[in-house]
């Protein structure tokens, strides 16, 4: 049976999200009999040569795709992006009362306790801040919460502490549909980037980055594995008594094999990375994302029937959020979409409305099908 004989829906879900059909076909081999070894990837010892090859190739492919420079370590962890909300401050905030590396370099607030800056641009960044405050000191460097996070802070609204241990930013706000086109420049302060929903769809300005993390299930592969790329010299800030599983140094020293990794998720992530590499890498993914989003925003902007919820200059290419004139019409559109094989278009339960998530694996034809439905629906109800 080939993928063409399987009915596949148009899946606009925000995550876990659609995966390339070609990858799922390859994964079928790994499911039953990997490389003629007579066993599934799920049944392999994580200390076997076979699994080590899978593991090493996934890490190497991520490093190539993201152009990760020397001095950074690439980790594959568990616990989702949500665990990184705690691990980032646990590892990088440094002990309370100690000056951070950045403050030492800049001479600012040298005697103060280490503190981190957070840019609040949606509910994920709020959760990240809440966990940071459970670990140590964290301050809000900018927030657009008053405006329902419908836009990103403008440069002049961002008040960064030059002595901060790091500045945390959510590169793409999955729920409200905004995305930093240019990540903020925090000078000597390293950025901590939650890139869960746009990793591998944009280049990373590594010279400004301290750590970048992403749950895999949006733009990297299946759920169960989390990418962390961290500047190695910053990991020295972590307290010596940090529990092993929470310590970047332990995972780095063990090449992300400190304990049993999510072998199957990493295998499929590796297949997804190869799929991206074969299609031209991050630059090609970024161009495709731009095109997909443009054809959808074009329909939303035309008539006054649909209304994009994010301010145009802050719009995301990955999650397109919009409303109809009434909730009744929104329900009807969702029903018609489902009948036409398009699922996952409901907005996040915290904001309502509609959301089309357009990650790397989203074929352009799916967006074209959605656009055709939106045009037709507007003709009938507009
Ligand atoms: C989905 C998401 C998260 C949460 O990811 P988990 O892997 O479920 O913990 C965090 N940040 C952003 C930006 C997200 O989109």
Short mmCIF file of C-alpha atoms and ligand atoms in Angstrom, two decimals:
data_model
loop_
_atom_site.label_atom_id
_atom_site.label_comp_id
_atom_site.label_asym_id
_atom_site.label_seq_id
_atom_site.Cartn_x
_atom_site.Cartn_y
_atom_site.Cartn_z
CA UNK A 1 0.00 0.00 0.00
CA UNK A 2 1.35 3.42 -0.89
CA UNK A 3 0.46 6.78 0.64
CA UNK A 4 -1.58 7.61 -2.47
CA UNK A 5 -4.01 4.82 -1.65
CA UNK A 6 -4.47 6.10 1.90
CA UNK A 7 -6.95 8.87 2.48
CA UNK A 8 -5.06 11.72 4.16
CA UNK A 9 -6.95 14.71 5.54
CA UNK A 10 -5.75 18.28 5.20
CA UNK A 11 -4.49 18.71 8.76
CA UNK A 12 -4.19 22.34 9.85
CA UNK A 13 -3.74 21.40 13.52
CA UNK A 14 -1.27 23.39 15.61
CA UNK A 15 0.50 20.39 17.09
CA UNK A 16 0.98 17.52 16.99
CA UNK A 17 0.85 18.56 13.37
CA UNK A 18 0.90 17.08 9.91
CA UNK A 19 4.02 15.13 8.93
CA UNK A 20 5.29 14.56 5.39
CA UNK A 21 3.56 11.54 3.83
CA UNK A 22 6.97 10.41 2.49
CA UNK A 23 8.32 10.34 6.05
CA UNK A 24 5.40 8.28 7.31
CA UNK A 25 6.00 5.77 4.53
CA UNK A 26 9.67 5.46 5.48
CA UNK A 27 8.75 5.18 9.14
CA UNK A 28 6.62 2.17 8.26
CA UNK A 29 9.84 0.28 7.51
CA UNK A 30 11.35 1.31 10.80
CA UNK A 31 8.16 0.25 12.52
CA UNK A 32 8.48 -3.42 11.56
CA UNK A 33 11.95 -4.19 10.31
CA UNK A 34 14.62 -1.51 10.37
CA UNK A 35 17.36 -1.99 7.77
CA UNK A 36 16.65 -5.73 7.47
CA UNK A 37 17.69 -6.32 11.10
CA UNK A 38 14.42 -8.06 11.90
CA UNK A 39 13.35 -5.64 14.60
CA UNK A 40 11.59 -2.35 15.05
CA UNK A 41 13.37 0.86 16.01
CA UNK A 42 11.07 0.73 19.04
CA UNK A 43 12.59 -2.58 20.09
CA UNK A 44 16.27 -1.65 19.77
CA UNK A 45 18.59 -1.12 22.67
CA UNK A 46 19.45 2.55 22.85
CA UNK A 47 23.06 1.39 23.35
CA UNK A 48 23.10 -0.64 20.11
CA UNK A 49 25.19 0.33 17.08
CA UNK A 50 22.01 0.54 15.03
CA UNK A 51 20.30 3.02 17.30
CA UNK A 52 23.48 5.03 17.78
CA UNK A 53 23.60 5.53 14.01
CA UNK A 54 19.99 6.75 13.98
CA UNK A 55 20.63 9.04 16.94
CA UNK A 56 23.87 10.44 15.56
CA UNK A 57 22.36 11.11 12.16
CA UNK A 58 19.38 12.99 13.64
CA UNK A 59 21.74 15.21 15.67
CA UNK A 60 24.05 15.77 12.71
CA UNK A 61 21.17 16.63 10.41
CA UNK A 62 19.81 19.19 12.89
CA UNK A 63 23.25 20.73 13.20
CA UNK A 64 23.61 21.02 9.44
CA UNK A 65 20.10 22.37 8.88
CA UNK A 66 20.31 24.97 11.62
CA UNK A 67 23.94 25.84 10.80
CA UNK A 68 24.81 25.46 14.47
CA UNK A 69 28.30 26.87 15.02
CA UNK A 70 31.14 25.48 17.14
CA UNK A 71 30.67 26.24 20.81
CA UNK A 72 27.02 25.15 20.84
CA UNK A 73 25.79 21.72 21.85
CA UNK A 74 22.69 20.13 20.28
CA UNK A 75 20.56 18.11 22.72
CA UNK A 76 17.48 15.93 22.31
CA UNK A 77 15.57 15.86 25.58
CA UNK A 78 12.11 15.01 26.91
CA UNK A 79 9.47 16.97 28.78
CA UNK A 80 8.46 19.20 25.86
CA UNK A 81 9.10 22.88 25.47
CA UNK A 82 7.27 23.24 28.78
CA UNK A 83 10.09 21.62 30.74
CA UNK A 84 12.49 24.11 29.15
CA UNK A 85 10.49 26.88 30.80
CA UNK A 86 12.12 25.60 34.02
CA UNK A 87 15.39 24.15 32.70
CA UNK A 88 16.48 27.39 31.01
CA UNK A 89 16.46 29.39 34.27
CA UNK A 90 17.75 26.42 36.31
CA UNK A 91 20.79 26.19 34.06
CA UNK A 92 21.39 29.74 32.88
CA UNK A 93 20.14 32.10 35.56
CA UNK A 94 23.05 31.36 37.83
CA UNK A 95 22.87 31.34 41.62
CA UNK A 96 20.93 34.20 43.20
CA UNK A 97 23.28 36.92 44.36
CA UNK A 98 25.90 36.16 41.75
CA UNK A 99 26.53 38.52 38.89
CA UNK A 100 25.78 36.99 35.51
CA UNK A 101 28.36 36.59 32.81
CA UNK A 102 26.63 39.32 30.84
CA UNK A 103 26.61 41.78 33.71
CA UNK A 104 30.26 41.07 34.37
CA UNK A 105 30.98 41.79 30.72
CA UNK A 106 28.90 44.96 30.61
CA UNK A 107 29.74 46.18 34.10
CA UNK A 108 26.04 46.74 34.76
CA UNK A 109 24.30 45.78 38.02
CA UNK A 110 27.40 43.79 38.88
CA UNK A 111 26.53 43.51 42.55
CA UNK A 112 22.88 42.58 41.98
CA UNK A 113 21.29 39.15 41.91
CA UNK A 114 21.22 37.44 38.54
CA UNK A 115 17.94 38.17 36.82
CA UNK A 116 16.46 37.24 33.47
CA UNK A 117 14.38 39.37 31.11
CA UNK A 118 11.17 38.10 29.51
CA UNK A 119 9.33 39.51 26.51
CA UNK A 120 5.67 38.70 27.01
CA UNK A 121 4.01 38.09 23.65
CA UNK A 122 1.51 35.33 24.36
CA UNK A 123 0.47 32.66 26.81
CA UNK A 124 3.55 30.49 26.19
CA UNK A 125 5.90 33.30 27.17
CA UNK A 126 3.75 33.96 30.25
CA UNK A 127 4.15 30.34 31.27
CA UNK A 128 7.89 30.57 30.69
CA UNK A 129 8.06 33.64 32.94
CA UNK A 130 5.99 31.99 35.67
CA UNK A 131 8.41 29.06 35.84
CA UNK A 132 11.46 31.32 35.76
CA UNK A 133 10.08 33.12 38.82
CA UNK A 134 9.79 29.78 40.61
CA UNK A 135 13.52 29.36 40.02
CA UNK A 136 14.89 32.86 40.51
CA UNK A 137 14.49 36.50 39.57
CA UNK A 138 12.87 37.44 36.29
CA UNK A 139 11.49 40.73 35.02
CA UNK A 140 9.18 41.73 32.19
CA UNK A 141 11.11 43.64 29.53
CA UNK A 142 8.05 44.22 27.33
CA UNK A 143 4.45 43.08 27.11
CA UNK A 144 1.55 43.56 24.72
CA UNK A 145 -0.93 41.74 26.95
CA UNK A 146 -3.10 44.90 27.21
CA UNK A 147 -3.79 44.52 23.51
CA UNK A 148 -4.54 40.83 23.70
CA UNK A 149 -1.06 40.10 22.31
CA UNK A 150 -2.36 41.08 18.86
CA UNK A 151 1.03 42.56 18.01
CA UNK A 152 4.66 42.32 19.05
CA UNK A 153 6.37 45.06 21.08
CA UNK A 154 8.02 47.77 19.00
CA UNK A 155 11.78 48.22 19.56
CA UNK A 156 11.26 51.44 21.56
CA UNK A 157 8.87 49.61 23.92
CA UNK A 158 11.45 47.01 24.91
CA UNK A 159 13.28 47.81 28.13
CA UNK A 160 16.15 45.35 28.40
CA UNK A 161 18.43 45.08 31.40
CA UNK A 162 22.01 45.06 30.08
CA UNK A 163 22.94 42.97 33.12
CA UNK A 164 20.34 40.26 32.57
CA UNK A 165 21.49 36.64 32.52
CA UNK A 166 19.49 36.19 29.31
CA UNK A 167 16.51 37.65 27.47
CA UNK A 168 13.72 35.19 26.73
CA UNK A 169 11.70 35.56 23.54
CA UNK A 170 9.05 33.38 21.86
CA UNK A 171 9.97 33.60 18.19
CA UNK A 172 6.52 32.55 16.96
CA UNK A 173 3.40 32.87 19.08
CA UNK A 174 1.42 29.80 18.13
CA UNK A 175 -1.88 30.80 19.75
CA UNK A 176 -2.23 34.47 18.79
CA UNK A 177 -0.52 34.13 15.41
CA UNK A 178 2.36 36.58 15.68
CA UNK A 179 6.01 36.06 14.75
CA UNK A 180 9.12 38.16 15.22
CA UNK A 181 10.46 38.91 11.74
CA UNK A 182 13.67 40.15 13.27
CA UNK A 183 14.46 38.84 16.73
CA UNK A 184 15.23 41.58 19.26
CA UNK A 185 18.86 42.51 19.70
CA UNK A 186 19.77 42.36 23.38
CA UNK A 187 23.41 43.36 22.86
CA UNK A 188 25.70 41.36 25.16
CA UNK A 189 22.73 39.60 26.77
CA UNK A 190 22.21 36.20 25.14
CA UNK A 191 18.75 35.38 23.81
CA UNK A 192 16.81 32.37 25.09
CA UNK A 193 14.47 31.51 22.24
CA UNK A 194 11.36 29.36 22.40
CA UNK A 195 11.25 28.37 18.73
CA UNK A 196 8.70 25.57 19.12
CA UNK A 197 6.52 26.69 16.25
CA UNK A 198 8.99 28.14 13.74
CA UNK A 199 12.22 26.19 14.15
CA UNK A 200 13.58 25.02 10.76
CA UNK A 201 11.51 27.69 9.02
CA UNK A 202 13.91 30.59 9.55
CA UNK A 203 17.65 31.08 9.97
CA UNK A 204 18.92 31.49 13.54
CA UNK A 205 21.17 34.47 14.45
CA UNK A 206 23.49 32.31 16.56
CA UNK A 207 25.81 35.18 17.48
CA UNK A 208 22.96 36.56 19.62
CA UNK A 209 21.73 33.23 21.04
CA UNK A 210 22.40 31.60 24.40
CA UNK A 211 19.86 28.82 24.08
CA UNK A 212 17.17 27.83 21.58
CA UNK A 213 14.56 25.18 22.34
CA UNK A 214 11.57 23.62 20.60
CA UNK A 215 9.12 20.82 21.27
CA UNK A 216 9.27 18.63 18.15
CA UNK A 217 5.59 18.11 17.47
CA UNK A 218 4.98 21.30 15.52
CA UNK A 219 7.76 21.80 13.02
CA UNK A 220 10.30 19.02 13.64
CA UNK A 221 8.61 15.65 13.93
CA UNK A 222 6.46 13.68 16.35
CA UNK A 223 5.82 14.52 20.00
CA UNK A 224 8.03 13.15 22.74
CA UNK A 225 11.34 14.80 21.92
CA UNK A 226 12.52 18.36 22.51
CA UNK A 227 15.37 20.11 20.76
CA UNK A 228 17.71 22.25 22.86
CA UNK A 229 20.72 24.04 21.37
CA UNK A 230 22.78 25.75 24.04
CA UNK A 231 25.98 27.77 24.08
CA UNK A 232 28.34 25.47 25.90
CA UNK A 233 30.13 28.05 28.05
CA UNK A 234 26.81 29.22 29.54
CA UNK A 235 26.09 25.77 30.95
CA UNK A 236 28.82 26.36 33.54
CA UNK A 237 26.45 28.71 35.36
CA UNK A 238 24.28 25.84 36.57
CA UNK A 239 24.58 24.94 40.25
CA UNK A 240 26.60 21.80 40.92
CA UNK A 241 23.72 20.17 42.81
CA UNK A 242 21.23 20.40 39.96
CA UNK A 243 19.50 17.00 39.57
CA UNK A 244 21.08 15.10 36.69
CA UNK A 245 18.07 15.00 34.37
CA UNK A 246 17.69 18.79 34.62
CA UNK A 247 21.34 19.56 33.92
CA UNK A 248 22.35 20.44 30.34
CA UNK A 249 25.94 19.43 31.16
CA UNK A 250 24.94 15.84 31.92
CA UNK A 251 22.98 15.51 28.71
CA UNK A 252 25.77 17.12 26.69
CA UNK A 253 28.43 14.84 28.19
CA UNK A 254 26.27 11.80 27.34
CA UNK A 255 25.39 12.98 23.81
CA UNK A 256 21.68 13.00 24.81
CA UNK A 257 21.96 9.35 25.90
CA UNK A 258 22.17 9.94 29.65
CA UNK A 259 19.03 7.84 30.06
CA UNK A 260 16.78 6.03 27.59
CA UNK A 261 15.86 8.56 24.93
CA UNK A 262 12.53 8.54 23.03
CA UNK A 263 14.12 6.40 20.31
CA UNK A 264 11.13 6.21 18.00
CA UNK A 265 10.45 9.97 18.11
CA UNK A 266 14.10 10.70 17.41
CA UNK A 267 14.10 8.24 14.50
CA UNK A 268 11.09 9.95 12.90
CA UNK A 269 12.54 13.39 13.64
CA UNK A 270 15.67 12.29 11.78
CA UNK A 271 13.55 11.24 8.78
CA UNK A 272 11.83 14.65 8.86
CA UNK A 273 15.19 16.42 8.94
CA UNK A 274 16.39 14.42 5.95
CA UNK A 275 13.15 15.34 4.15
CA UNK A 276 13.86 19.04 4.81
CA UNK A 277 17.48 18.70 3.69
CA UNK A 278 16.44 17.01 0.45
CA UNK A 279 14.09 19.91 -0.26
CA UNK A 280 16.65 22.64 0.12
CA UNK A 281 16.91 23.16 3.87
CA UNK A 282 15.82 26.09 5.97
CA UNK A 283 16.04 28.69 3.19
CA UNK A 284 13.62 26.67 1.03
CA UNK A 285 11.31 26.07 4.01
CA UNK A 286 11.26 29.78 4.76
CA UNK A 287 10.36 30.64 1.15
CA UNK A 288 7.59 28.02 1.11
CA UNK A 289 6.22 29.29 4.44
CA UNK A 290 6.16 32.83 3.08
CA UNK A 291 4.22 31.70 0.00
CA UNK A 292 1.69 29.61 1.91
CA UNK A 293 0.95 32.40 4.36
CA UNK A 294 0.73 35.03 1.62
CA UNK A 295 -2.01 33.24 -0.33
CA UNK A 296 -4.05 32.81 2.82
CA UNK A 297 -3.63 36.38 4.13
CA UNK A 298 -4.56 37.64 0.67
CA UNK A 299 -8.03 36.12 1.03
CA UNK A 300 -8.42 37.31 4.61
CA UNK A 301 -7.52 40.89 3.67
CA UNK A 302 -9.65 41.31 0.59
CA UNK A 303 -13.27 41.65 1.45
CA UNK A 304 -13.93 42.66 5.05
CA UNK A 305 -15.71 39.34 5.65
CA UNK A 306 -12.75 37.63 7.27
CA UNK A 307 -10.64 39.47 9.80
CA UNK A 308 -7.06 38.52 10.66
CA UNK A 309 -6.59 38.88 14.43
CA UNK A 310 -2.89 39.81 14.42
CA UNK A 311 -1.66 43.24 13.42
CA UNK A 312 -0.26 42.91 9.85
CA UNK A 313 3.33 43.86 10.77
CA UNK A 314 3.40 41.16 13.46
CA UNK A 315 1.72 38.37 11.52
CA UNK A 316 2.95 34.81 11.66
CA UNK A 317 3.69 32.69 8.62
CA UNK A 318 3.21 29.57 10.69
CA UNK A 319 -0.14 30.14 12.43
CA UNK A 320 -2.71 32.25 10.61
CA UNK A 321 -5.44 33.35 13.05
CA UNK A 322 -8.70 34.91 11.90
CA UNK A 323 -12.36 35.53 12.72
CA UNK A 324 -15.62 35.58 10.82
CA UNK A 325 -18.46 38.07 11.39
CA UNK A 326 -20.14 35.76 13.93
CA UNK A 327 -19.43 32.65 15.97
CA UNK A 328 -22.32 30.98 14.19
CA UNK A 329 -20.57 31.48 10.85
CA UNK A 330 -17.31 30.25 12.36
CA UNK A 331 -19.02 27.04 13.43
CA UNK A 332 -20.58 26.61 10.01
CA UNK A 333 -17.24 27.12 8.26
CA UNK A 334 -15.57 24.56 10.53
CA UNK A 335 -18.32 22.06 9.66
CA UNK A 336 -17.94 22.64 5.95
CA UNK A 337 -14.17 22.37 6.26
CA UNK A 338 -14.48 19.06 8.09
CA UNK A 339 -16.85 17.75 5.42
CA UNK A 340 -14.21 18.66 2.82
CA UNK A 341 -11.50 16.80 4.76
CA UNK A 342 -9.91 19.84 6.44
CA UNK A 343 -9.36 19.46 10.16
CA UNK A 344 -7.64 21.29 13.01
CA UNK A 345 -8.87 24.77 12.06
CA UNK A 346 -10.36 25.69 15.43
CA UNK A 347 -8.55 28.51 17.20
CA UNK A 348 -6.89 27.71 20.53
CA UNK A 349 -9.51 27.24 23.23
CA UNK A 350 -8.23 30.34 25.05
CA UNK A 351 -8.89 32.73 22.12
CA UNK A 352 -11.54 31.10 19.89
CA UNK A 353 -11.88 31.98 16.23
CA UNK A 354 -10.01 30.04 13.56
CA UNK A 355 -6.38 29.17 13.09
CA UNK A 356 -4.62 27.53 10.16
CA UNK A 357 -1.23 26.15 11.17
CA UNK A 358 1.12 25.98 8.21
CA UNK A 359 4.30 24.24 9.26
CA UNK A 360 7.05 22.88 7.02
CA UNK A 361 5.23 19.65 6.16
CA UNK A 362 2.08 21.49 5.02
CA UNK A 363 1.70 21.03 1.26
CA UNK A 364 0.82 24.15 -0.69
CA UNK A 365 -2.15 22.27 -2.20
CA UNK A 366 -3.73 22.05 1.26
CA UNK A 367 -3.60 25.82 1.58
CA UNK A 368 -5.00 26.19 -1.91
CA UNK A 369 -7.90 23.91 -0.97
CA UNK A 370 -8.57 26.01 2.12
CA UNK A 371 -8.41 29.23 0.13
CA UNK A 372 -10.94 27.84 -2.37
CA UNK A 373 -13.31 26.97 0.49
CA UNK A 374 -12.89 30.42 2.10
CA UNK A 375 -13.67 32.16 -1.20
CA UNK A 376 -16.71 30.02 -1.83
CA UNK A 377 -17.97 30.44 1.75
CA UNK A 378 -17.60 34.22 1.50
CA UNK A 379 -19.57 34.23 -1.77
CA UNK A 380 -22.42 32.39 -0.07
CA UNK A 381 -22.47 34.15 3.31
CA UNK A 382 -20.61 37.44 2.76
C1 LIG B 1 3.29 24.24 21.85
C2 LIG B 1 4.20 25.24 22.43
C3 LIG B 1 4.79 25.06 23.68
C4 LIG B 1 4.50 23.85 24.55
O1 LIG B 1 5.12 22.75 24.01
P1 LIG B 1 5.12 21.32 24.74
O2 LIG B 1 6.11 20.57 23.93
O3 LIG B 1 3.73 20.80 24.66
O4 LIG B 1 5.55 21.51 26.14
C5 LIG B 1 5.66 26.03 24.13
N1 LIG B 1 5.94 27.12 23.40
C6 LIG B 1 5.39 27.33 22.19
C7 LIG B 1 5.74 28.56 21.42
C8 LIG B 1 4.50 26.40 21.67
O5 LIG B 1 3.95 26.61 20.47
#
